Each structure stands twice: as structure tokens, then as C-alpha cells.
């Protein structure tokens, strides 16, 4: 009995449940400030699951997920801004000479519309982008560059359309949601647990997906897309769908993130954050789902701790870690765990887990 | 009555290719190549290196576009300009020269995704392994001799096993026309033997075009043979007829001293 529980815990799902339990208990022994901070990291953890589905399993690298994340965050922030000011026109609009809320804002003054759009808008954007790239067989580096271009265009647009978006400053006046004060620790604790629940839900959703026949097809696309076409698969549509799902997950993450950090500005969704998201995935271990979650939480925890104590050192350290991982541990943290447990189980050449990312030439 | 006969005759042909020209820039890889094959026939394609054999298979499965000419499958399906996945769904299966399997899926998973089924995104999303499918997969693994390797990651198979797995994968597609490019390349003699047996099994289910260099293998299993040279048809007939053709002796067999 005890053995079988132990065995279950050694699977990725088991380990994830353990992690979730830990994350549910941590607030008991943390100050409100840190609960809030950890909640932000959990939002990142949600995002990287979607990114792993796209990159780790399907082999499509997006360095533009900051934008999908940003979509969710901005949409939510607009709703909260309206609610916080009781529908009054925000200051930055008044300064730009606008006396009425623009129609886009009016549309988002309904919370349900806002929540739905925070997820659906990034999905539509990804669908359109995916449709025109994947169907024309644009892939690999070319696709990745396109996603970076998307970031540039969108950020430029947000900055230049200051009267609608708040420009470089972003949206800063976020004080209440559904009448609850966002600065109240109780509200934040509730949001923390909602984020955790969403993390668990998204993980289980993607876990099911990658272990289904659909998931095997994704891995086959990653490892031999051209070959798979000759088996009768129109791989473009698979990639469009996965890209769209992944963008929706990013939007959801952005929505939860902005409620906890209380501000959103273009610099938070720009090129650098977009690249960092992919690095968390790589560090944790592609095509493992659990690895990226750990990657996002650990790197952000590290960043917070070290930037408080040794601000300069941390950047060098994290740079070094990334290089070490890419050179010596291409499978990320999870492959470290797998290497150890492989020895433990004396697995010789039996399967470990479906579609763990190729260690060579990736 | 007569028209029925004509129809019956043409129905026998599963593939009709006429005067196919394929150019890569200035270079002509296929030069007015014509070819047809009856249902349930096993047909070998031979010829010296660079003769255009692989290019011809590439044309049939949609990898290479035809510059000029016509290729018609199953009486009325024009292959030119059709996307690969559609041609595959129509019933043409391709095994490539170098074994191309999915290295990070298990043997069973490789066969599972190759299996004939509705391969549209939303059908695959909903797909659950049925009992019937499971039986089919088990049977296929037995046929290709990989039952013991069922849960093994395919990348860990030996070269010969990978070749069989790929043959198994195209078989799972239940194609009407099977294209095999050098299936025994790099195999041991024992493995060759097994592959030959497999081919004879396969023949009961579909029409097969095999590209092969190994003359012993060809003469052992061939019904009809087509010899290609510089992108054109040199000779066609039984192995014996082909072997005794002077032109063939000159350009191919003679120079290699293979016969
Ligand atoms: N994509 C391409 N671009 C340019 N030339 C090509 C291309 N594909 C094939 N060729 C050329 O076309 C000719 C025919 O090649 P093909 O691969 O069909 O020969 P083959 O009969 O299969 O030879 P082998 O027995 O060596 O496999 C060769 O000279 C080859 O270099
Ligand atoms: Mg060839």
C-alpha cells in the first residue's frame, strides 16, 4: 500500500499533486507580501504550461507569449480600472482630451465580457497569426522571428495609443474587483487560491492532452512533421490549434497576474519578458509540463531573493545557469530528476515517458 | 457489353502515369516516364543511381510536383498538385529510403498514429483506443515481429527493426498502393529474408511498387520489373525478359556485372 502510493508519487502527476499541496499549505507560514508574490509566480507557472505544450511537445517556439499574456492582463486591468473609478474617465484619457470612455472600454465594463475576452482575444490573435504562418508552412526560426515581430508591433501600438492604453506608464489605478479591495490581504489570499486552482486545472487539462492520441500526434509533428503529412495528417491545423490553446492559457495567466501585481505596463510584456518565459520552460525541462512549472517558480523566487540581497550578482548567476543547462542538461531540471530516478529504478532501455524532448540536435 | 469490358480492364489499373516530366531547374530527373500497374501486383523498379526512381515515388506521394504529364490514381484521382496528407488519405502509402519513424514515441504509439482513421484534428482529439484498434495494433506488431518491443521507445530499435516498424506504419494506413524505397537497404541476410516474406504477405492486401538495388532480392520476389535510366523507361517485363534485354545489359546490369 505504502509502496504503491510512493510509486504514484514518482509519476509527474503525483509529483505535481505534491507540489500543489505544498503551494496550498505555504500561505499558512508566509507573510501577506510573500503570498502575493508567490501568487504572481503561479500565474507565470500557468503560462509556461501552455508554452510547453507548444514548444516542448509540438516543437514550435514562440517568443511572443508576452503579448498573449499582456492581452489578458490589459483586458482585466481595463475592467478593474473602470470598476475602481465607478465608470469615470481615467486621468490619462482626460489629459489626452477625451471626455468619454472609448467603445472598447465600454465593452469591457461588463466583468463577464472582460473575463471571457481576456482569454478569447489572445486566442483569436493566435489563430489568425497561426493560420497565415502554419498554413503557408512557415516554421522553425522564421516563425519564432515572426512572434518577436508581433511583440514589437503590439508594444509599439500600446505605447503610441496612449489615450486608450495609458502608454508607457500603463494602467496603474487598480483598486477594487467585484467591490473587494485589491490591497486587502484577504482578497489577495482568495486570488492566490483561485490562481492555484487554475494552475491545477490547466495542468490536468494539458496532462490529459499530451497523454492522449492527440498528444502523440503533437510529438510526431515535433520530431518529423514532414513524415507525418505522408501518414495523412494535415499538420498545419494541429499547430494552429495548439498555438491557439497556448495563447488562451497565456491570457488566463495574464489576467490572474495583473490582479496580484496591481499594475500593467508595456515593459512587462515586451521582448525580454517574452524570452524569459521560454527560458523558464527550457530550464525546467521541455515536454514535461511539471518542469516548466518548477522553472517558473524557482527562477522567479530566485530573482526576488537575490535582487533584494545581491542585485548585480543574480543576473550573472542566472545567465550562467542558463548556459550550463543548455550545454550540459538540455533536458532541464526534470532530466536531472529522471537521470537519478532512472538509476534508482534500473530502467534499462524501457520507456520513461512519452515524448521527452530529444536531447540531441534540438 | 464491350464498354463494360473496357471498364473492367481500366478498373484493373490502380495507377496510370503518362509522359511524366520532372525538372529541377535545368536538370531533367524524369523524362517522359510512363508507368502503370495492376491491382494486387508487386512491381519492382530498378535502375542505376540517379535514374529517377526515388523521384518517381516522390511524385506519386505528393512530395515533388510534376512539371508536365499526368499521374492518375484509382481511375479518376489526379495526383498532380494534391497535398501529401490528402494523397495519403486517398490510399497511397510511402516508406522512405532512410527509415523515418518517430523516435520519441513507443513502437505501439508509432503504429497507433499511423493507423487508418479519421485524421482530422477534432476526431483525433476525441479518439479513444477501442478494443478493435488494440487488436489491430497487436496483430500488426506480430506481423512485423515487434511484439516484445511494444513499449520500447522507437529510437532505441535496431536499424532493421526501424525499417520494419516503418513498413508496419504504412501497412496500418491500409493503403491501396504501397511505395517502398529500398526496404532492405542495410539489412542482414536474415532480416532480408524476413522482409521478403513480409512483402508476400503484404501483396495479398495491396498493390506494391518497390525500388531495389539488390538483384538477388528482385529476382526472388519480382513479378514485373521496370528498368529506368536517366529518367526514362528503358525496359519493362518479367525479370527474365528484362535480364535478356540488350539495352538493359548495356547500361545497367552489364556495367555492374550483377547478372
Ligand atoms: N530536389 C532535387 N533537386 C535537384 N536535383 C534532384 C532533386 N532530387 C533528385 N535530384 C536529382 O535527380 C536525379 C534522380 O534522383 P533519384 O533520387 O530519383 O535517383 P534514384 O534512382 O532514386 O537513385 P538511387 O538509386 O541513388 O537512390 C539525381 O541525379 C538527383 O541528383
Ligand atoms: Mg533513390
PDB file of C-alpha atoms in Angstrom, chain B residues 21-256:
ATOM      1  CA  UNK B  21       8.450  15.147 -66.862  1.00  0.00           C
ATOM      2  CA  UNK B  22      10.031  16.455 -63.676  1.00  0.00           C
ATOM      3  CA  UNK B  23      12.647  19.174 -63.832  1.00  0.00           C
ATOM      4  CA  UNK B  24      14.813  20.523 -61.070  1.00  0.00           C
ATOM      5  CA  UNK B  25      15.916  23.772 -62.628  1.00  0.00           C
ATOM      6  CA  UNK B  26      17.664  22.803 -65.836  1.00  0.00           C
ATOM      7  CA  UNK B  27      18.099  19.193 -64.795  1.00  0.00           C
ATOM      8  CA  UNK B  28      15.540  16.678 -66.018  1.00  0.00           C
ATOM      9  CA  UNK B  29      15.044  13.986 -63.375  1.00  0.00           C
ATOM     10  CA  UNK B  30      12.100  12.290 -65.090  1.00  0.00           C
ATOM     11  CA  UNK B  31      11.947  12.408 -68.839  1.00  0.00           C
ATOM     12  CA  UNK B  32       8.620  11.373 -70.355  1.00  0.00           C
ATOM     13  CA  UNK B  33       8.296   8.473 -67.989  1.00  0.00           C
ATOM     14  CA  UNK B  34       5.153   6.361 -68.376  1.00  0.00           C
ATOM     15  CA  UNK B  35       4.082   3.705 -65.944  1.00  0.00           C
ATOM     16  CA  UNK B  36       1.028   1.735 -64.969  1.00  0.00           C
ATOM     17  CA  UNK B  37       0.311  -1.026 -62.547  1.00  0.00           C
ATOM     18  CA  UNK B  38      -2.488  -3.527 -61.963  1.00  0.00           C
ATOM     19  CA  UNK B  39      -4.224  -4.043 -58.680  1.00  0.00           C
ATOM     20  CA  UNK B  40      -2.578  -6.501 -56.264  1.00  0.00           C
ATOM     21  CA  UNK B  41       0.570  -6.581 -58.354  1.00  0.00           C
ATOM     22  CA  UNK B  42       4.060  -6.338 -56.942  1.00  0.00           C
ATOM     23  CA  UNK B  43       6.225  -4.312 -59.253  1.00  0.00           C
ATOM     24  CA  UNK B  44       9.950  -3.687 -58.915  1.00  0.00           C
ATOM     25  CA  UNK B  45      11.625  -0.521 -60.081  1.00  0.00           C
ATOM     26  CA  UNK B  46      15.331  -0.809 -60.791  1.00  0.00           C
ATOM     27  CA  UNK B  47      17.984   1.304 -62.458  1.00  0.00           C
ATOM     28  CA  UNK B  48      21.404   2.797 -61.801  1.00  0.00           C
ATOM     29  CA  UNK B  49      21.987   5.535 -59.236  1.00  0.00           C
ATOM     30  CA  UNK B  50      20.311   8.771 -60.206  1.00  0.00           C
ATOM     31  CA  UNK B  51      17.935   7.078 -62.644  1.00  0.00           C
ATOM     32  CA  UNK B  52      14.983   8.855 -61.084  1.00  0.00           C
ATOM     33  CA  UNK B  53      13.395   6.019 -59.108  1.00  0.00           C
ATOM     34  CA  UNK B  54      13.049   7.925 -55.875  1.00  0.00           C
ATOM     35  CA  UNK B  55      11.894  10.985 -57.775  1.00  0.00           C
ATOM     36  CA  UNK B  56       9.101   8.943 -59.301  1.00  0.00           C
ATOM     37  CA  UNK B  57       7.910   7.774 -55.884  1.00  0.00           C
ATOM     38  CA  UNK B  58       8.160  11.374 -54.686  1.00  0.00           C
ATOM     39  CA  UNK B  59       5.801  12.389 -57.464  1.00  0.00           C
ATOM     40  CA  UNK B  60       3.296   9.703 -56.528  1.00  0.00           C
ATOM     41  CA  UNK B  61       3.077  10.728 -52.872  1.00  0.00           C
ATOM     42  CA  UNK B  62       2.928  14.460 -53.482  1.00  0.00           C
ATOM     43  CA  UNK B  63       6.427  15.378 -52.361  1.00  0.00           C
ATOM     44  CA  UNK B  64       7.534  16.533 -55.814  1.00  0.00           C
ATOM     45  CA  UNK B  65       5.419  18.419 -58.301  1.00  0.00           C
ATOM     46  CA  UNK B  66       5.091  17.217 -61.870  1.00  0.00           C
ATOM     47  CA  UNK B  67       6.433  19.651 -64.460  1.00  0.00           C
ATOM     48  CA  UNK B  68       4.471  18.061 -67.281  1.00  0.00           C
ATOM     49  CA  UNK B  69       2.440  14.910 -67.801  1.00  0.00           C
ATOM     50  CA  UNK B  70      -0.251  13.088 -65.916  1.00  0.00           C
ATOM     51  CA  UNK B  71      -0.463  10.722 -62.959  1.00  0.00           C
ATOM     52  CA  UNK B  72      -3.879   9.287 -62.193  1.00  0.00           C
ATOM     53  CA  UNK B  73      -4.642   7.084 -59.202  1.00  0.00           C
ATOM     54  CA  UNK B  74      -7.672   4.840 -58.914  1.00  0.00           C
ATOM     55  CA  UNK B  75      -9.050   5.828 -62.351  1.00  0.00           C
ATOM     56  CA  UNK B  76     -10.010   9.392 -61.634  1.00  0.00           C
ATOM     57  CA  UNK B  77      -7.869  10.940 -58.919  1.00  0.00           C
ATOM     58  CA  UNK B  78      -5.312  13.269 -60.484  1.00  0.00           C
ATOM     59  CA  UNK B  79      -2.278  13.294 -58.204  1.00  0.00           C
ATOM     60  CA  UNK B  80      -0.718  16.464 -59.517  1.00  0.00           C
ATOM     61  CA  UNK B  81      -0.855  19.407 -57.146  1.00  0.00           C
ATOM     62  CA  UNK B  82      -2.588  17.485 -54.375  1.00  0.00           C
ATOM     63  CA  UNK B  83      -1.285  17.930 -50.818  1.00  0.00           C
ATOM     64  CA  UNK B  84       0.558  14.961 -49.266  1.00  0.00           C
ATOM     65  CA  UNK B  85      -1.955  14.364 -46.493  1.00  0.00           C
ATOM     66  CA  UNK B  86      -4.803  14.138 -48.974  1.00  0.00           C
ATOM     67  CA  UNK B  87      -2.949  11.669 -51.197  1.00  0.00           C
ATOM     68  CA  UNK B  88      -2.220   9.591 -48.102  1.00  0.00           C
ATOM     69  CA  UNK B  89      -5.900   9.628 -47.146  1.00  0.00           C
ATOM     70  CA  UNK B  90      -6.780   8.532 -50.685  1.00  0.00           C
ATOM     71  CA  UNK B  91      -4.759   5.388 -50.134  1.00  0.00           C
ATOM     72  CA  UNK B  92      -1.151   5.827 -51.192  1.00  0.00           C
ATOM     73  CA  UNK B  93       1.372   4.887 -48.513  1.00  0.00           C
ATOM     74  CA  UNK B  94       5.059   5.702 -48.690  1.00  0.00           C
ATOM     75  CA  UNK B  95       8.047   4.165 -46.991  1.00  0.00           C
ATOM     76  CA  UNK B  96      11.118   6.307 -47.316  1.00  0.00           C
ATOM     77  CA  UNK B  97      14.611   5.223 -48.200  1.00  0.00           C
ATOM     78  CA  UNK B  98      16.081   6.017 -44.796  1.00  0.00           C
ATOM     79  CA  UNK B  99      13.834   4.716 -42.034  1.00  0.00           C
ATOM     80  CA  UNK B 100      11.747   7.607 -40.761  1.00  0.00           C
ATOM     81  CA  UNK B 101       9.917   6.696 -37.604  1.00  0.00           C
ATOM     82  CA  UNK B 102       9.057   8.908 -34.645  1.00  0.00           C
ATOM     83  CA  UNK B 103      11.944   8.252 -32.272  1.00  0.00           C
ATOM     84  CA  UNK B 104      10.333   9.514 -29.062  1.00  0.00           C
ATOM     85  CA  UNK B 105       7.119   7.537 -29.382  1.00  0.00           C
ATOM     86  CA  UNK B 106       6.908   3.863 -28.497  1.00  0.00           C
ATOM     87  CA  UNK B 107       6.529   1.174 -31.136  1.00  0.00           C
ATOM     88  CA  UNK B 108       2.832   0.909 -30.394  1.00  0.00           C
ATOM     89  CA  UNK B 109       2.314   4.666 -30.434  1.00  0.00           C
ATOM     90  CA  UNK B 110       4.046   4.928 -33.804  1.00  0.00           C
ATOM     91  CA  UNK B 111       1.619   2.404 -35.223  1.00  0.00           C
ATOM     92  CA  UNK B 112      -1.312   3.969 -33.408  1.00  0.00           C
ATOM     93  CA  UNK B 113      -1.000   7.361 -35.045  1.00  0.00           C
ATOM     94  CA  UNK B 114      -0.262   5.836 -38.449  1.00  0.00           C
ATOM     95  CA  UNK B 115      -3.368   3.621 -38.242  1.00  0.00           C
ATOM     96  CA  UNK B 116      -6.163   4.237 -40.717  1.00  0.00           C
ATOM     97  CA  UNK B 117      -8.684   6.502 -39.010  1.00  0.00           C
ATOM     98  CA  UNK B 118     -10.209   9.923 -39.373  1.00  0.00           C
ATOM     99  CA  UNK B 119      -7.126  12.091 -39.022  1.00  0.00           C
ATOM    100  CA  UNK B 120      -8.809  15.465 -38.817  1.00  0.00           C
ATOM    101  CA  UNK B 121      -7.867  17.468 -35.729  1.00  0.00           C
ATOM    102  CA  UNK B 122     -11.123  17.190 -33.858  1.00  0.00           C
ATOM    103  CA  UNK B 123     -11.547  13.463 -34.478  1.00  0.00           C
ATOM    104  CA  UNK B 124      -8.066  12.797 -33.148  1.00  0.00           C
ATOM    105  CA  UNK B 125      -8.819  14.987 -30.123  1.00  0.00           C
ATOM    106  CA  UNK B 126     -11.762  12.766 -29.271  1.00  0.00           C
ATOM    107  CA  UNK B 127     -10.094   9.490 -30.237  1.00  0.00           C
ATOM    108  CA  UNK B 128     -10.051   6.713 -27.653  1.00  0.00           C
ATOM    109  CA  UNK B 129      -8.358   3.392 -28.191  1.00  0.00           C
ATOM    110  CA  UNK B 130     -11.056   0.858 -28.998  1.00  0.00           C
ATOM    111  CA  UNK B 131     -10.780  -2.861 -28.473  1.00  0.00           C
ATOM    112  CA  UNK B 132     -10.812  -3.401 -32.195  1.00  0.00           C
ATOM    113  CA  UNK B 133      -7.979  -0.956 -32.693  1.00  0.00           C
ATOM    114  CA  UNK B 134      -5.986  -2.629 -29.968  1.00  0.00           C
ATOM    115  CA  UNK B 135      -6.369  -5.984 -31.674  1.00  0.00           C
ATOM    116  CA  UNK B 136      -5.332  -4.494 -34.981  1.00  0.00           C
ATOM    117  CA  UNK B 137      -2.217  -2.998 -33.424  1.00  0.00           C
ATOM    118  CA  UNK B 138      -1.311  -6.234 -31.679  1.00  0.00           C
ATOM    119  CA  UNK B 139      -1.702  -8.133 -34.901  1.00  0.00           C
ATOM    120  CA  UNK B 140       0.463  -5.676 -36.784  1.00  0.00           C
ATOM    121  CA  UNK B 141       3.204  -5.850 -34.174  1.00  0.00           C
ATOM    122  CA  UNK B 142       3.166  -9.591 -34.513  1.00  0.00           C
ATOM    123  CA  UNK B 143       3.407  -9.375 -38.306  1.00  0.00           C
ATOM    124  CA  UNK B 144       6.459  -7.132 -38.160  1.00  0.00           C
ATOM    125  CA  UNK B 145       7.902  -9.110 -35.265  1.00  0.00           C
ATOM    126  CA  UNK B 146       7.980  -6.307 -32.744  1.00  0.00           C
ATOM    127  CA  UNK B 147       5.513  -7.598 -30.153  1.00  0.00           C
ATOM    128  CA  UNK B 148       8.181  -7.723 -27.464  1.00  0.00           C
ATOM    129  CA  UNK B 149       9.228  -4.177 -28.267  1.00  0.00           C
ATOM    130  CA  UNK B 150       5.678  -2.820 -27.896  1.00  0.00           C
ATOM    131  CA  UNK B 151       6.502  -0.274 -25.199  1.00  0.00           C
ATOM    132  CA  UNK B 152      10.024   0.446 -26.309  1.00  0.00           C
ATOM    133  CA  UNK B 153      10.882   3.961 -27.477  1.00  0.00           C
ATOM    134  CA  UNK B 154      11.263   3.553 -31.225  1.00  0.00           C
ATOM    135  CA  UNK B 155      14.549   5.433 -31.324  1.00  0.00           C
ATOM    136  CA  UNK B 156      16.116   2.509 -29.461  1.00  0.00           C
ATOM    137  CA  UNK B 157      15.293  -0.068 -32.144  1.00  0.00           C
ATOM    138  CA  UNK B 158      17.941  -1.586 -34.393  1.00  0.00           C
ATOM    139  CA  UNK B 159      18.171  -0.400 -37.975  1.00  0.00           C
ATOM    140  CA  UNK B 160      16.321  -3.402 -39.338  1.00  0.00           C
ATOM    141  CA  UNK B 161      13.605  -3.120 -36.715  1.00  0.00           C
ATOM    142  CA  UNK B 162      13.113   0.529 -37.631  1.00  0.00           C
ATOM    143  CA  UNK B 163      12.669  -0.480 -41.257  1.00  0.00           C
ATOM    144  CA  UNK B 164      10.006  -2.974 -40.258  1.00  0.00           C
ATOM    145  CA  UNK B 165       8.323  -0.516 -37.974  1.00  0.00           C
ATOM    146  CA  UNK B 166       8.038   1.918 -40.838  1.00  0.00           C
ATOM    147  CA  UNK B 167       6.678  -0.799 -43.085  1.00  0.00           C
ATOM    148  CA  UNK B 168       4.241  -1.629 -40.306  1.00  0.00           C
ATOM    149  CA  UNK B 169       3.242   2.010 -40.100  1.00  0.00           C
ATOM    150  CA  UNK B 170       2.392   2.272 -43.785  1.00  0.00           C
ATOM    151  CA  UNK B 171       0.537  -1.037 -43.518  1.00  0.00           C
ATOM    152  CA  UNK B 172      -1.557   0.373 -40.684  1.00  0.00           C
ATOM    153  CA  UNK B 173      -2.650   3.076 -43.104  1.00  0.00           C
ATOM    154  CA  UNK B 174      -4.207   0.221 -45.103  1.00  0.00           C
ATOM    155  CA  UNK B 175      -3.106   1.779 -48.385  1.00  0.00           C
ATOM    156  CA  UNK B 176      -4.263   0.546 -51.740  1.00  0.00           C
ATOM    157  CA  UNK B 177      -0.927   1.422 -53.241  1.00  0.00           C
ATOM    158  CA  UNK B 178       2.251   0.961 -51.243  1.00  0.00           C
ATOM    159  CA  UNK B 179       5.512   2.642 -52.274  1.00  0.00           C
ATOM    160  CA  UNK B 180       8.669   1.111 -50.821  1.00  0.00           C
ATOM    161  CA  UNK B 181      12.041   2.719 -51.380  1.00  0.00           C
ATOM    162  CA  UNK B 182      14.898   0.244 -50.862  1.00  0.00           C
ATOM    163  CA  UNK B 183      13.274  -1.609 -47.984  1.00  0.00           C
ATOM    164  CA  UNK B 184      16.166  -3.994 -47.403  1.00  0.00           C
ATOM    165  CA  UNK B 185      18.992  -1.463 -47.558  1.00  0.00           C
ATOM    166  CA  UNK B 186      21.322  -2.039 -44.626  1.00  0.00           C
ATOM    167  CA  UNK B 187      19.670  -5.259 -43.514  1.00  0.00           C
ATOM    168  CA  UNK B 188      21.393  -8.509 -42.626  1.00  0.00           C
ATOM    169  CA  UNK B 189      20.669 -11.541 -44.786  1.00  0.00           C
ATOM    170  CA  UNK B 190      18.336 -12.945 -42.199  1.00  0.00           C
ATOM    171  CA  UNK B 191      16.455  -9.670 -41.985  1.00  0.00           C
ATOM    172  CA  UNK B 192      16.227  -9.574 -45.779  1.00  0.00           C
ATOM    173  CA  UNK B 193      14.578 -12.964 -45.750  1.00  0.00           C
ATOM    174  CA  UNK B 194      12.013 -11.796 -43.214  1.00  0.00           C
ATOM    175  CA  UNK B 195      11.301  -8.688 -45.233  1.00  0.00           C
ATOM    176  CA  UNK B 196      10.744 -10.769 -48.362  1.00  0.00           C
ATOM    177  CA  UNK B 197       8.184 -12.857 -46.513  1.00  0.00           C
ATOM    178  CA  UNK B 198       6.551  -9.690 -45.276  1.00  0.00           C
ATOM    179  CA  UNK B 199       6.268  -8.416 -48.842  1.00  0.00           C
ATOM    180  CA  UNK B 200       4.486 -11.563 -49.914  1.00  0.00           C
ATOM    181  CA  UNK B 201       2.037 -11.131 -47.051  1.00  0.00           C
ATOM    182  CA  UNK B 202       1.512  -7.519 -47.996  1.00  0.00           C
ATOM    183  CA  UNK B 203       0.804  -8.370 -51.586  1.00  0.00           C
ATOM    184  CA  UNK B 204      -2.430 -10.014 -50.555  1.00  0.00           C
ATOM    185  CA  UNK B 205      -3.691  -6.705 -49.232  1.00  0.00           C
ATOM    186  CA  UNK B 206      -2.440  -4.070 -51.635  1.00  0.00           C
ATOM    187  CA  UNK B 207      -0.559  -3.107 -54.742  1.00  0.00           C
ATOM    188  CA  UNK B 208       3.153  -2.569 -54.219  1.00  0.00           C
ATOM    189  CA  UNK B 209       5.895  -0.675 -56.029  1.00  0.00           C
ATOM    190  CA  UNK B 210       9.363  -1.497 -54.711  1.00  0.00           C
ATOM    191  CA  UNK B 211      12.574   0.299 -55.585  1.00  0.00           C
ATOM    192  CA  UNK B 212      15.500  -2.041 -55.046  1.00  0.00           C
ATOM    193  CA  UNK B 213      19.162  -2.392 -55.958  1.00  0.00           C
ATOM    194  CA  UNK B 214      19.738  -5.902 -54.725  1.00  0.00           C
ATOM    195  CA  UNK B 215      19.278  -8.065 -57.835  1.00  0.00           C
ATOM    196  CA  UNK B 216      19.084 -11.344 -55.933  1.00  0.00           C
ATOM    197  CA  UNK B 217      16.240  -9.961 -53.919  1.00  0.00           C
ATOM    198  CA  UNK B 218      14.499  -8.621 -57.004  1.00  0.00           C
ATOM    199  CA  UNK B 219      14.687 -11.865 -58.937  1.00  0.00           C
ATOM    200  CA  UNK B 220      13.385 -13.754 -55.951  1.00  0.00           C
ATOM    201  CA  UNK B 221      10.241 -11.733 -55.398  1.00  0.00           C
ATOM    202  CA  UNK B 222       9.550  -9.806 -58.592  1.00  0.00           C
ATOM    203  CA  UNK B 223       6.512 -10.362 -60.780  1.00  0.00           C
ATOM    204  CA  UNK B 224       7.148  -7.479 -63.093  1.00  0.00           C
ATOM    205  CA  UNK B 225      10.170  -5.262 -63.338  1.00  0.00           C
ATOM    206  CA  UNK B 226      10.632  -1.804 -64.803  1.00  0.00           C
ATOM    207  CA  UNK B 227      14.104  -0.583 -65.585  1.00  0.00           C
ATOM    208  CA  UNK B 228      14.742   3.145 -65.528  1.00  0.00           C
ATOM    209  CA  UNK B 229      17.659   5.018 -66.926  1.00  0.00           C
ATOM    210  CA  UNK B 230      18.263   8.758 -66.930  1.00  0.00           C
ATOM    211  CA  UNK B 231      14.689   9.485 -66.018  1.00  0.00           C
ATOM    212  CA  UNK B 232      13.154   7.414 -68.798  1.00  0.00           C
ATOM    213  CA  UNK B 233      11.741   3.945 -69.227  1.00  0.00           C
ATOM    214  CA  UNK B 234      14.327   1.528 -70.545  1.00  0.00           C
ATOM    215  CA  UNK B 235      12.513  -1.773 -70.425  1.00  0.00           C
ATOM    216  CA  UNK B 236       9.607  -3.462 -68.777  1.00  0.00           C
ATOM    217  CA  UNK B 237       8.604  -7.083 -68.334  1.00  0.00           C
ATOM    218  CA  UNK B 238       9.286 -10.148 -66.263  1.00  0.00           C
ATOM    219  CA  UNK B 239      12.676 -10.411 -64.602  1.00  0.00           C
ATOM    220  CA  UNK B 240      13.779 -12.811 -67.288  1.00  0.00           C
ATOM    221  CA  UNK B 241      12.720 -10.579 -70.156  1.00  0.00           C
ATOM    222  CA  UNK B 242      14.413  -7.617 -68.591  1.00  0.00           C
ATOM    223  CA  UNK B 243      17.607  -9.507 -67.920  1.00  0.00           C
ATOM    224  CA  UNK B 244      17.835 -10.540 -71.550  1.00  0.00           C
ATOM    225  CA  UNK B 245      17.178  -7.075 -72.910  1.00  0.00           C
ATOM    226  CA  UNK B 246      20.299  -5.796 -74.657  1.00  0.00           C
ATOM    227  CA  UNK B 247      19.798  -2.171 -73.745  1.00  0.00           C
ATOM    228  CA  UNK B 248      19.461  -3.118 -70.108  1.00  0.00           C
ATOM    229  CA  UNK B 249      22.580  -5.252 -70.197  1.00  0.00           C
ATOM    230  CA  UNK B 250      24.455  -2.379 -71.674  1.00  0.00           C
ATOM    231  CA  UNK B 251      23.535   0.463 -69.318  1.00  0.00           C
ATOM    232  CA  UNK B 252      22.877  -1.273 -66.112  1.00  0.00           C
ATOM    233  CA  UNK B 253      23.304  -4.894 -65.423  1.00  0.00           C
ATOM    234  CA  UNK B 254      26.359  -5.298 -67.616  1.00  0.00           C
ATOM    235  CA  UNK B 255      28.212  -2.421 -66.124  1.00  0.00           C
ATOM    236  CA  UNK B 256      27.606  -3.732 -62.649  1.00  0.00           C
TER     237      UNK B 256
END
